[in-house]
Tab-separated table of C-alpha atoms in Angstrom:
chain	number	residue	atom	x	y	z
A	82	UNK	CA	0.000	0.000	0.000
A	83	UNK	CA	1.471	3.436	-0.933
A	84	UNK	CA	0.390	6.833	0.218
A	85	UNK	CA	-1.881	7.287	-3.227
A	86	UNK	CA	-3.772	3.799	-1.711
A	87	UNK	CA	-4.381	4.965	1.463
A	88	UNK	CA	-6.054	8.186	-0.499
A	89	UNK	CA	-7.854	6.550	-2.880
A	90	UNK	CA	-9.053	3.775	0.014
A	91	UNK	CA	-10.529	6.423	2.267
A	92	UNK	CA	-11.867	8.198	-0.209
A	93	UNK	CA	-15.107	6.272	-0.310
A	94	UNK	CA	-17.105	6.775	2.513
A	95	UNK	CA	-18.658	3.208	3.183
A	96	UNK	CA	-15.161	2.019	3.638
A	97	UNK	CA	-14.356	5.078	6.058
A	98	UNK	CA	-17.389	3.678	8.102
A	99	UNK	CA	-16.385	0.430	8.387
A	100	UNK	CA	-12.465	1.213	9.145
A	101	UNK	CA	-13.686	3.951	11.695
A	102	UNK	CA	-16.195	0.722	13.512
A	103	UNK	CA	-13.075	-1.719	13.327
A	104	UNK	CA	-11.007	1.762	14.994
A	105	UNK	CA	-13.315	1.821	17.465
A	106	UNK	CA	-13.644	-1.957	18.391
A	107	UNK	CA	-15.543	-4.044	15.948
A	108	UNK	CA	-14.034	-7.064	15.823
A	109	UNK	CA	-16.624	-9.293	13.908
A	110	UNK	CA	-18.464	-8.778	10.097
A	111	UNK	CA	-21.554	-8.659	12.317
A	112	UNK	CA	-20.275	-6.051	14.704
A	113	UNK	CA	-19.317	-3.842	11.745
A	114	UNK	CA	-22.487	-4.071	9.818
A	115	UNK	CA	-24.492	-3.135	13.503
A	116	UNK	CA	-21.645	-0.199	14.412
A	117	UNK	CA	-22.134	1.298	10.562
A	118	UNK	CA	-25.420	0.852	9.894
A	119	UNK	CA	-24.577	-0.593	6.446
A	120	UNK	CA	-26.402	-3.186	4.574
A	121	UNK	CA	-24.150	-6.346	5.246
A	122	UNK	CA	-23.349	-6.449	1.494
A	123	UNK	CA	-21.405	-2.892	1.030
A	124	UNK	CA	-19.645	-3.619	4.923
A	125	UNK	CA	-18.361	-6.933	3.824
A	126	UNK	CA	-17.533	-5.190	0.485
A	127	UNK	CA	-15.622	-2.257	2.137
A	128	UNK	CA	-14.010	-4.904	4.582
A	129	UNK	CA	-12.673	-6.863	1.977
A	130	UNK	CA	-11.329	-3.820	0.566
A	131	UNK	CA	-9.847	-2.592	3.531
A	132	UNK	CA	-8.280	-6.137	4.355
A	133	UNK	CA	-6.700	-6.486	0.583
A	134	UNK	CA	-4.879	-2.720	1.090
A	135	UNK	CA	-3.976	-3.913	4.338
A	136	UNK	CA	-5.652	-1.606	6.430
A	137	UNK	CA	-7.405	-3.840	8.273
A	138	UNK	CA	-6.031	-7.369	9.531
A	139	UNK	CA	-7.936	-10.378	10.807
A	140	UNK	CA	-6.410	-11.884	13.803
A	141	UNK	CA	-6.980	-14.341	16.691
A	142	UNK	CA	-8.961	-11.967	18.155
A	143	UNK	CA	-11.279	-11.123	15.159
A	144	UNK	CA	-10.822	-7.755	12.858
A	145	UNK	CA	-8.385	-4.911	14.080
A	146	UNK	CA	-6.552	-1.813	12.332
A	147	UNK	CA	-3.324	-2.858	10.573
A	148	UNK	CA	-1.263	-0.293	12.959
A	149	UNK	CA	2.274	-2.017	11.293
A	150	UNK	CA	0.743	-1.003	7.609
A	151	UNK	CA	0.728	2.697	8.732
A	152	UNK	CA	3.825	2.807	10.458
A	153	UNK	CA	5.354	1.506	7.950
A	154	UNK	CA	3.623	4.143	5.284
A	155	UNK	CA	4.675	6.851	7.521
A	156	UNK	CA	8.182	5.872	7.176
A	157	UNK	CA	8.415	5.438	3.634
A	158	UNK	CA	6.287	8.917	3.247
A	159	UNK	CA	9.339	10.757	5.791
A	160	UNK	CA	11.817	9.186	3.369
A	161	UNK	CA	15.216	9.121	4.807
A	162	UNK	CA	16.882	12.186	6.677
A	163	UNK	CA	19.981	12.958	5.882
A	164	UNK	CA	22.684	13.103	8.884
A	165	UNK	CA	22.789	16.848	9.592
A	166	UNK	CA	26.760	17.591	10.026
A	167	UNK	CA	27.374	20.320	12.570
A	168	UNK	CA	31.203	20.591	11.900
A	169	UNK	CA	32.511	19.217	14.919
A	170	UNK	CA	34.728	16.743	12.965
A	171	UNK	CA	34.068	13.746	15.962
A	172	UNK	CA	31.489	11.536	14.795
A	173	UNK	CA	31.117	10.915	18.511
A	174	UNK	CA	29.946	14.345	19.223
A	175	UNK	CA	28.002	14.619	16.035
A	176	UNK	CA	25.720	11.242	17.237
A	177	UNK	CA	25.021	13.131	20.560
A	178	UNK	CA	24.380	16.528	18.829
A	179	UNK	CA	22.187	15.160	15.999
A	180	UNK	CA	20.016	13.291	19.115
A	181	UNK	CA	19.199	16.705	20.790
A	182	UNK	CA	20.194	19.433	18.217
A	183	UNK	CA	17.872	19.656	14.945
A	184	UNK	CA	17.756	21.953	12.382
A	185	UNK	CA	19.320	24.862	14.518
A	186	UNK	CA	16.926	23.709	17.638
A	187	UNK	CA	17.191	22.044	20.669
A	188	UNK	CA	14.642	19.514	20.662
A	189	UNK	CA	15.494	18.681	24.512
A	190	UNK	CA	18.506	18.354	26.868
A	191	UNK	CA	20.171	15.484	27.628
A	192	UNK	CA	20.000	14.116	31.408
A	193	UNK	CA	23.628	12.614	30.838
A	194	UNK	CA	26.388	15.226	32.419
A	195	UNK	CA	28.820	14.741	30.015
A	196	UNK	CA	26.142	14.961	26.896
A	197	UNK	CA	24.430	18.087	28.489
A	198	UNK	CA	27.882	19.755	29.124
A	199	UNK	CA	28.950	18.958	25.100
A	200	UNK	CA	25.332	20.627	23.825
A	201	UNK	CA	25.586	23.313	25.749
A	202	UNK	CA	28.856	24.049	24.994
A	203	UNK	CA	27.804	23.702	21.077
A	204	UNK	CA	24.726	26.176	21.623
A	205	UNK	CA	27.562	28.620	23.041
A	206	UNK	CA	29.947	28.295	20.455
A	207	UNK	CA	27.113	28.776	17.828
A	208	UNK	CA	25.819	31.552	18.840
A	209	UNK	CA	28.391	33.750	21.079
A	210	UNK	CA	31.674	35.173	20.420
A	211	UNK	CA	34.243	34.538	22.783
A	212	UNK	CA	35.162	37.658	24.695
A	213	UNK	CA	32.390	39.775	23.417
A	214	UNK	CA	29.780	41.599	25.922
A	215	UNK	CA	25.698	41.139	25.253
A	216	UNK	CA	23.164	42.367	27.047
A	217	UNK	CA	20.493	40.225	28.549
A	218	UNK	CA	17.882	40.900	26.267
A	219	UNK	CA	20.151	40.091	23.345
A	220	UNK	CA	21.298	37.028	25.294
A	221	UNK	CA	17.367	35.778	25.444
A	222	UNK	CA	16.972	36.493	22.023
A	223	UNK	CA	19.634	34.587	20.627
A	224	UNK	CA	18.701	31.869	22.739
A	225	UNK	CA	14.514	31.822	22.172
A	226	UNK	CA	16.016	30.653	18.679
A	227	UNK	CA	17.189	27.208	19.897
A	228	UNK	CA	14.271	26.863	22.032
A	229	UNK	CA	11.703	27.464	19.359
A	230	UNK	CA	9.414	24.024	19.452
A	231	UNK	CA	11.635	22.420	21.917
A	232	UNK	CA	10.823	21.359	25.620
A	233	UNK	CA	13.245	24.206	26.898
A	234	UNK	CA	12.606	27.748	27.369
A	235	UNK	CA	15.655	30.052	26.887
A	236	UNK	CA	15.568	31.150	30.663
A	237	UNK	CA	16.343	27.833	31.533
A	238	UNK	CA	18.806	27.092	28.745
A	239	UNK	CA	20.173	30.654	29.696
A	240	UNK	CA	20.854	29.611	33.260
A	241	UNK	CA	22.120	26.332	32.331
A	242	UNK	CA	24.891	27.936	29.792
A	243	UNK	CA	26.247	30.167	32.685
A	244	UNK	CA	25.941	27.744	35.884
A	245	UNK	CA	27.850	25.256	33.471
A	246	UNK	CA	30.278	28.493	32.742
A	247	UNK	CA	29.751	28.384	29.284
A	248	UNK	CA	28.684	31.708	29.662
A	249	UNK	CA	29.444	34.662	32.226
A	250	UNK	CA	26.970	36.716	33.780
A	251	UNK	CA	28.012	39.697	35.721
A	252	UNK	CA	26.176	43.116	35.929
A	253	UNK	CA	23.273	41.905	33.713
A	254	UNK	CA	25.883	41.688	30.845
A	255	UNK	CA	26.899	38.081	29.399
A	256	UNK	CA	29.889	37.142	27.949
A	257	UNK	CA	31.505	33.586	26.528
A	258	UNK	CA	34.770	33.484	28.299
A	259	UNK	CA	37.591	33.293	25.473
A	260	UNK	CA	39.793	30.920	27.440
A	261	UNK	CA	36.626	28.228	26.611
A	262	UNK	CA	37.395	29.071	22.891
A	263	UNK	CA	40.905	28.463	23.093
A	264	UNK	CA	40.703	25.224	25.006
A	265	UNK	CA	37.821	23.526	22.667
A	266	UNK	CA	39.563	25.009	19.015
C-alpha cells in the first residue's frame, strides 16, 4: 500500500465507516455491519477492501486496524533524513548533537552530564563570540532561537549555559569566556 492507496481507500465513505467501527472496536463482520449501519453487502464489500490494502487485519482476536501497515507508510512517506553535520569533525559528538540538536533547535537536553555539558557548549559556540559583551535581552533572544518548538525555554537554557560556565553573567551583561574558545579550538 502506498500513500496514493491509502487516499484513494478512504476516499469512499462506506469504507471510512467500516475502518472507523473496526477503529473503534468491531471485531466481527456482524459487529461492523451493527456499528455502521450498512447493509451487510457494502460492509463486507468495504471490509474486503480494507483487508486487501492492508488496512485492516484479521487476527486471533477477530478484525483490528493494521497499525504495522501505517507505520510503515509513515516511514516510507518521511523518506530518509539525511545526517545533519554540525562541523565538529568527531562523529562521537556529532551522534550526541544530531540526538538533541535539529535543524538549529534544541529539541530537549540530555540528562547525561557529560552529553548536556557537550550541547551546551555547542549552543555557546554557535551563537556567542568569545570575549564579546551582550546584554540580557540580546542574550534571550539569541537563545529563544534554539528553544523554538523544543521542551526548553531560553531562561532555563540561559541559566544552564552560565551555571555550566559556558557563559558569564556579571552586571546583567553576558559574555563567553575566550579561554573556553581556546581550550575547545
Amino acid at each position: 500500500m502506498t500513500g496514493e492507496d491509502v487516499v484513494g481507500l478512504f476516499a469512499d465513505e462506506t469504507r471510512v465507516r467500516v475502518f472507523g467501527a473496526v477503529a473503534l472496536g468491531a471485531t466481527s463482520t456482524a459487529e461492523v455491519v451493527e456499528r455502521t449501519g450498512l447493509p451487510a453487502k457494502e460492509a463486507l464489500l468495504a471490509l474486503r477492501r480494507l483487508e486487501e490494502r492492508e488496512a485492516v487485519a484479521a487476527n486471533a482476536d477477530g478484525l483490528a486496524v493494521s497499525y504495522d501497515s501505517f507505520r510503515r507508510l509513515a516511514r516510507e512517506a518521511a523518506g530518509p533524513r539525511p545526517a545533519q553535520d554540525h562541523g565538529t569533525g568527531d562523529e562521537r559528538v556529532e551522534t550526541v548533537l544530531r540526538t538533541f540538536v535539529r535543524d538549529g533547535r534544541l529539541v530537549k537536553l540530555p540528562a547525561q552530564w557529560n552529553r548536556k555539558n557537550l550541547v551546551l557548549r555547542h549552543i555557546a559556540e554557535r551563537t556567542f563570540e568569545p570575549g564579546r559583551e551582550y546584554a540580557e535581552n540580546e542574550v534571550d533572544e539569541k537563545l529563544r532561537a534554539w528553544c523554538t518548538g523544543g521542551r526548553l525555554d531560553h531562561v532555563t537554557l540561559r541559566r544552564h549555559l552560565v551555571d555550566l560556565h559556558h557563559l558569564h553573567r556579571s552586571d546583567g551583561i553576558y559574555r563567553r569566556p575566550a579561554e573556553d574558545a581556546a581550550r575547545i579550538g
